[in-house]
Tab-separated table of C-alpha atoms in Angstrom:
chain	number	residue	atom	x	y	z
A	1	MET	CA	120.771	-218.906	116.778
A	2	SER	CA	117.944	-220.353	114.904
A	3	PHE	CA	117.293	-221.211	111.053
A	4	SER	CA	114.219	-220.718	109.355
A	5	ALA	CA	112.235	-223.659	107.573
A	6	PRO	CA	112.896	-221.790	104.240
A	7	SER	CA	116.458	-221.355	104.704
A	8	LEU	CA	116.947	-225.155	105.858
A	9	LEU	CA	115.326	-226.182	102.623
A	10	LEU	CA	118.078	-224.486	100.974
A	11	ALA	CA	120.987	-225.517	103.367
A	12	ALA	CA	120.096	-229.305	103.270
A	13	PRO	CA	120.798	-229.569	99.638
A	14	LEU	CA	123.855	-227.283	99.733
A	15	THR	CA	125.306	-229.243	102.473
A	16	ALA	CA	124.608	-232.579	100.879
A	17	TYR	CA	126.240	-231.125	97.500
A	18	LEU	CA	129.213	-230.026	99.504
A	19	ALA	CA	129.565	-233.357	101.428
A	20	PHE	CA	128.842	-235.854	98.665
A	21	VAL	CA	128.522	-234.533	95.264
A	22	SER	CA	131.404	-232.082	95.198
A	23	PRO	CA	134.206	-234.344	96.139
A	24	TRP	CA	133.088	-237.098	93.651
A	25	LEU	CA	132.483	-234.354	90.905
A	26	GLY	CA	135.813	-232.704	91.770
A	27	ARG	CA	137.802	-235.870	91.423
A	28	ARG	CA	135.850	-236.450	88.241
A	29	GLN	CA	136.889	-233.018	86.986
A	30	TYR	CA	140.459	-233.203	87.877
A	31	ASP	CA	140.977	-236.460	86.195
A	32	ARG	CA	139.119	-235.108	82.945
A	33	LEU	CA	141.576	-232.065	82.985
A	34	ALA	CA	144.648	-234.497	83.355
A	35	ARG	CA	143.364	-236.329	80.090
A	36	ARG	CA	142.666	-233.069	78.108
A	37	ARG	CA	145.080	-230.498	79.068
A	38	ASP	CA	148.077	-231.487	76.885
A	39	HIS	CA	145.784	-231.553	73.661
A	40	ASP	CA	143.612	-228.609	74.758
A	41	PRO	CA	145.473	-225.433	75.477
A	42	ARG	CA	142.155	-223.813	77.168
A	43	ALA	CA	141.281	-226.685	79.341
A	44	LEU	CA	142.628	-225.224	82.589
A	45	VAL	CA	141.259	-221.784	82.041
A	46	HIS	CA	137.841	-223.395	81.350
A	47	ALA	CA	138.004	-225.651	84.487
A	48	TYR	CA	139.104	-222.445	86.532
A	49	ARG	CA	136.167	-220.526	85.178
A	50	LEU	CA	133.702	-223.277	85.936
A	51	TRP	CA	135.141	-223.768	89.455
A	52	ILE	CA	135.178	-220.002	90.286
A	53	ALA	CA	131.407	-219.529	89.077
A	54	GLU	CA	130.575	-222.753	90.994
A	55	GLU	CA	131.815	-221.399	94.455
A	56	TRP	CA	130.171	-217.927	93.929
A	57	VAL	CA	126.972	-219.818	93.536
A	58	TRP	CA	127.604	-221.470	97.028
A	59	VAL	CA	128.081	-217.942	98.468
A	60	ALA	CA	124.903	-216.828	96.952
A	61	VAL	CA	123.024	-219.462	98.339
A	62	ALA	CA	124.570	-218.905	101.786
A	63	ALA	CA	123.461	-215.351	101.617
A	64	LEU	CA	119.964	-216.152	100.735
A	65	ILE	CA	119.972	-218.561	103.619
A	66	LEU	CA	121.086	-215.649	105.910
A	67	VAL	CA	118.418	-213.469	104.562
A	68	LEU	CA	115.524	-216.100	105.094
A	69	SER	CA	116.738	-216.424	108.464
A	70	PRO	CA	115.588	-213.433	110.882
A	71	GLY	CA	117.220	-215.284	113.689
A	72	ILE	CA	120.806	-215.405	112.367
A	73	ARG	CA	123.056	-212.386	112.411
A	74	PRO	CA	125.801	-211.930	109.875
A	75	ALA	CA	128.190	-212.234	112.841
A	76	ASP	CA	126.854	-215.573	113.313
A	77	LEU	CA	128.502	-216.802	110.003
A	78	GLY	CA	131.668	-214.982	110.757
A	79	PHE	CA	130.830	-211.549	109.213
A	80	ALA	CA	132.344	-209.460	112.188
A	81	THR	CA	135.282	-207.738	113.337
A	82	PRO	CA	138.159	-210.105	114.853
A	83	THR	CA	138.491	-209.915	118.596
A	84	HIS	CA	141.323	-211.398	120.817
A	85	LEU	CA	143.674	-210.414	118.239
A	86	SER	CA	146.476	-209.903	120.848
A	87	GLN	CA	146.364	-213.440	121.612
A	88	ILE	CA	146.183	-214.943	117.995
A	89	ALA	CA	148.576	-212.175	116.281
A	90	PRO	CA	151.758	-213.919	117.061
A	91	ALA	CA	150.403	-217.454	115.834
A	92	VAL	CA	149.147	-215.560	112.613
A	93	ALA	CA	152.306	-213.632	112.210
A	94	GLY	CA	154.533	-216.811	112.497
A	95	MET	CA	152.073	-218.671	110.171
A	96	THR	CA	152.281	-215.717	107.519
A	97	GLY	CA	156.240	-215.664	107.852
A	98	ALA	CA	156.348	-219.474	107.180
A	99	ILE	CA	154.089	-219.243	104.093
A	100	VAL	CA	156.511	-216.457	102.486
A	101	ILE	CA	159.893	-218.348	103.641
A	102	GLY	CA	158.287	-221.615	102.313
A	103	THR	CA	157.015	-219.972	99.083
A	104	VAL	CA	160.767	-218.611	98.514
A	105	LEU	CA	162.419	-221.785	99.274
A	106	LEU	CA	160.104	-224.069	97.242
A	107	HIS	CA	160.440	-221.550	94.188
A	108	ARG	CA	164.306	-222.097	94.460
A	109	LEU	CA	163.624	-225.801	94.758
A	110	ALA	CA	161.409	-225.859	91.657
A	111	ARG	CA	163.798	-223.616	89.743
A	112	SER	CA	166.698	-226.091	90.404
A	113	GLY	CA	164.589	-228.781	88.674
A	114	ARG	CA	163.713	-230.772	91.719
A	115	ALA	CA	160.105	-232.013	92.705
A	116	VAL	CA	158.406	-229.703	95.248
A	117	PRO	CA	157.110	-231.647	97.775
A	118	GLY	CA	152.993	-232.223	97.498
A	119	GLN	CA	153.025	-230.240	94.140
A	120	ALA	CA	152.293	-233.512	92.335
A	121	ALA	CA	148.759	-233.801	93.997
A	122	VAL	CA	147.914	-230.623	92.323
A	123	ALA	CA	150.125	-230.780	89.295
A	124	GLU	CA	147.100	-230.327	86.571
A	125	LEU	CA	146.173	-227.043	88.289
A	126	MET	CA	149.607	-225.400	88.011
A	127	PRO	CA	149.547	-222.723	85.196
A	128	ARG	CA	152.103	-222.954	82.592
A	129	THR	CA	150.863	-219.762	80.533
A	130	SER	CA	149.964	-216.145	81.394
A	131	ALA	CA	146.196	-216.517	81.000
A	132	GLU	CA	146.546	-219.563	83.156
A	133	ARG	CA	148.400	-217.748	85.890
A	134	TRP	CA	145.867	-214.811	86.069
A	135	HIS	CA	142.870	-217.480	86.385
A	136	GLY	CA	144.739	-219.073	88.817
A	137	LEU	CA	145.009	-215.956	90.822
A	138	GLY	CA	141.162	-215.496	90.562
A	139	MET	CA	140.897	-219.150	91.571
A	140	ALA	CA	143.068	-218.413	94.503
A	141	VAL	CA	141.100	-215.509	95.821
A	142	THR	CA	137.632	-217.118	95.041
A	143	ALA	CA	138.675	-220.231	97.050
A	144	GLY	CA	139.903	-218.184	99.993
A	145	VAL	CA	136.608	-216.059	100.304
A	146	CYS	CA	134.097	-218.530	99.130
A	147	GLU	CA	135.273	-221.564	100.883
A	148	GLU	CA	135.811	-219.799	104.164
A	149	ILE	CA	132.445	-218.261	104.035
A	150	VAL	CA	130.587	-221.733	103.313
A	151	TYR	CA	132.930	-224.287	105.011
A	152	ARG	CA	133.569	-222.340	108.063
A	153	GLY	CA	131.205	-219.676	108.685
A	154	LEU	CA	127.835	-221.482	107.143
A	155	LEU	CA	128.398	-224.999	108.036
A	156	ILE	CA	129.468	-224.443	111.520
A	157	ALA	CA	126.450	-222.230	112.161
A	158	LEU	CA	124.160	-224.770	110.482
A	159	GLY	CA	125.764	-227.497	113.048
A	160	VAL	CA	125.125	-225.346	115.922
A	161	GLY	CA	121.880	-223.697	115.064
A	162	ALA	CA	120.254	-226.545	112.998
A	163	LEU	CA	121.570	-229.651	114.300
A	164	GLY	CA	122.018	-228.468	117.800
A	165	LEU	CA	125.974	-229.767	118.090
A	166	SER	CA	128.445	-227.820	120.364
A	167	THR	CA	130.901	-225.509	118.457
A	168	THR	CA	133.596	-227.912	118.635
A	169	ALA	CA	131.559	-230.753	117.160
A	170	ALA	CA	130.219	-228.546	114.397
A	171	ALA	CA	133.432	-227.250	113.562
A	172	ALA	CA	134.863	-230.655	113.385
A	173	LEU	CA	132.150	-231.970	111.004
A	174	ALA	CA	132.615	-228.761	108.770
A	175	LEU	CA	136.471	-229.476	108.556
A	176	ALA	CA	135.509	-233.026	107.532
A	177	VAL	CA	133.343	-231.856	104.650
A	178	PHE	CA	136.203	-229.290	103.674
A	179	VAL	CA	138.602	-231.992	103.466
A	180	ALA	CA	136.529	-234.405	101.570
A	181	GLY	CA	136.141	-231.504	98.995
A	182	HIS	CA	139.746	-232.045	98.459
A	183	TRP	CA	139.441	-235.654	97.573
A	184	TYR	CA	141.138	-235.258	94.036
A	185	GLN	CA	144.307	-234.398	95.745
A	186	GLY	CA	144.468	-238.008	97.187
A	187	TRP	CA	145.100	-238.918	100.715
A	188	LYS	CA	148.342	-237.302	101.260
A	189	GLY	CA	147.037	-233.992	99.828
A	190	MET	CA	144.142	-234.186	102.057
A	191	ALA	CA	146.218	-234.984	105.192
A	192	VAL	CA	147.664	-231.730	104.364
A	193	VAL	CA	144.459	-229.903	103.704
A	194	ALA	CA	143.198	-231.301	107.110
A	195	LEU	CA	146.162	-229.592	108.856
A	196	LEU	CA	145.566	-226.233	107.246
A	197	GLY	CA	141.938	-226.576	107.760
A	198	PHE	CA	142.446	-227.090	111.403
A	199	TRP	CA	144.598	-224.080	111.604
A	200	LEU	CA	142.001	-221.804	109.731
A	201	THR	CA	139.244	-223.191	111.823
A	202	THR	CA	141.241	-222.626	115.182
A	203	VAL	CA	141.782	-218.895	114.084
A	204	TYR	CA	138.107	-218.337	112.974
A	205	LEU	CA	136.963	-219.745	116.228
A	206	ALA	CA	139.541	-217.812	118.296
A	207	THR	CA	138.684	-214.449	116.698
A	208	GLY	CA	134.969	-215.154	115.711
A	209	SER	CA	135.538	-213.530	112.399
A	210	LEU	CA	136.261	-214.837	108.948
A	211	LEU	CA	138.671	-212.150	108.147
A	212	LEU	CA	141.870	-213.727	108.987
A	213	PRO	CA	141.089	-217.223	107.680
A	214	ILE	CA	139.891	-215.657	104.481
A	215	VAL	CA	143.325	-213.757	104.097
A	216	MET	CA	145.412	-216.934	105.180
A	217	HIS	CA	143.284	-218.868	102.870
A	218	VAL	CA	144.183	-216.591	99.788
A	219	LEU	CA	147.710	-216.447	100.663
A	220	ILE	CA	148.006	-220.313	100.897
A	221	ASP	CA	146.334	-220.698	97.450
A	222	VAL	CA	148.320	-217.678	95.911
A	223	ARG	CA	151.473	-219.422	96.998
A	224	GLY	CA	150.209	-222.714	95.343
A	225	LEU	CA	148.624	-221.690	92.305
A	226	VAL	CA	150.637	-218.479	91.224
A	227	CYS	CA	153.848	-218.190	92.885
A	228	LEU	CA	155.408	-221.626	92.358
A	229	PRO	CA	156.655	-222.606	88.689
A	230	ALA	CA	154.655	-225.586	86.950
A	231	PRO	CA	156.201	-228.893	87.601
A	232	PRO	CA	157.965	-230.457	84.287
A	233	ARG	CA	155.536	-231.843	81.829
A	234	GLY	CA	156.929	-235.501	82.529
A	235	THR	CA	155.549	-235.183	86.212
A	236	VAL	CA	152.288	-233.746	85.527
A	237	GLY	CA	149.436	-236.132	86.260
A	238	GLN	CA	151.424	-238.112	89.049
A	239	ALA	CA	148.827	-237.136	91.512
A	240	VAL	CA	149.376	-238.882	95.311
C-alpha cells in the first residue's frame, strides 16, 4: 500500500486540519452557538448545515486522495465486504441491544425531568424544534459516514502506507485525532468518545470493513441527537 506524492500533498494538510485546526475550531463554534442560540432560532440549523458540508468536503478530499494513488485500493480504506462476521457478530449485536435499551431508559429519565448522564456535554446540539431535529438526523448520518471514512479508513491507511506504522500504532494515532475532534465536549465527554471510538476501531480492524462501524456510529449519534429530548433550558450550556 503506497500513496503517491500528489495524494500526500492533499493528505498532509487534511491530517493537520483534523488534528489541530478542527478541535480548536469546533470548540470555538460550539461556544459561539451557546451564546447565540437563545437569541437566534436558526443558530443550530445553520451550525448543522455548516458541519454537514464540512464533513462531506473531508470525504471528497479522501476520495481524491484515493483516485490519485494507484497503489491504494478502496479496500485499503475500508470499502470492502465485512469478514469474520461470525466472530464479531455477538459483540455487535450486544452493542446494538445496549444502544436500544439505553436509549429507552435515557428517554424515560429525561421525560421524568432528571438529568441525562453526559448530555450536558452536548447540550447545545440537542434539537428543540422539528427543523432542528431533522437537521440533527442529517448530522448524525453525516458524522457516521464521513467520520468513519476519514478518521478510521483514511487516517489508519495513511499511518500504515505513508508513515510506515504498524496497524495498531496507526489505529491508535487515528483514534487520538478522532478524540481530539470532540474537544468541545470537555474531558469527560472526550473519555466517552475514546471508549466508543476504540470499539468502532476494533470492529473495523476485525472485519476489514467500514460498514459495521458506520452503522454503529450512525445509531449512536441518532440516539444522542434525535431520540432523546432536549434538556431543560436552565441546564443548557453547562458543558463538562
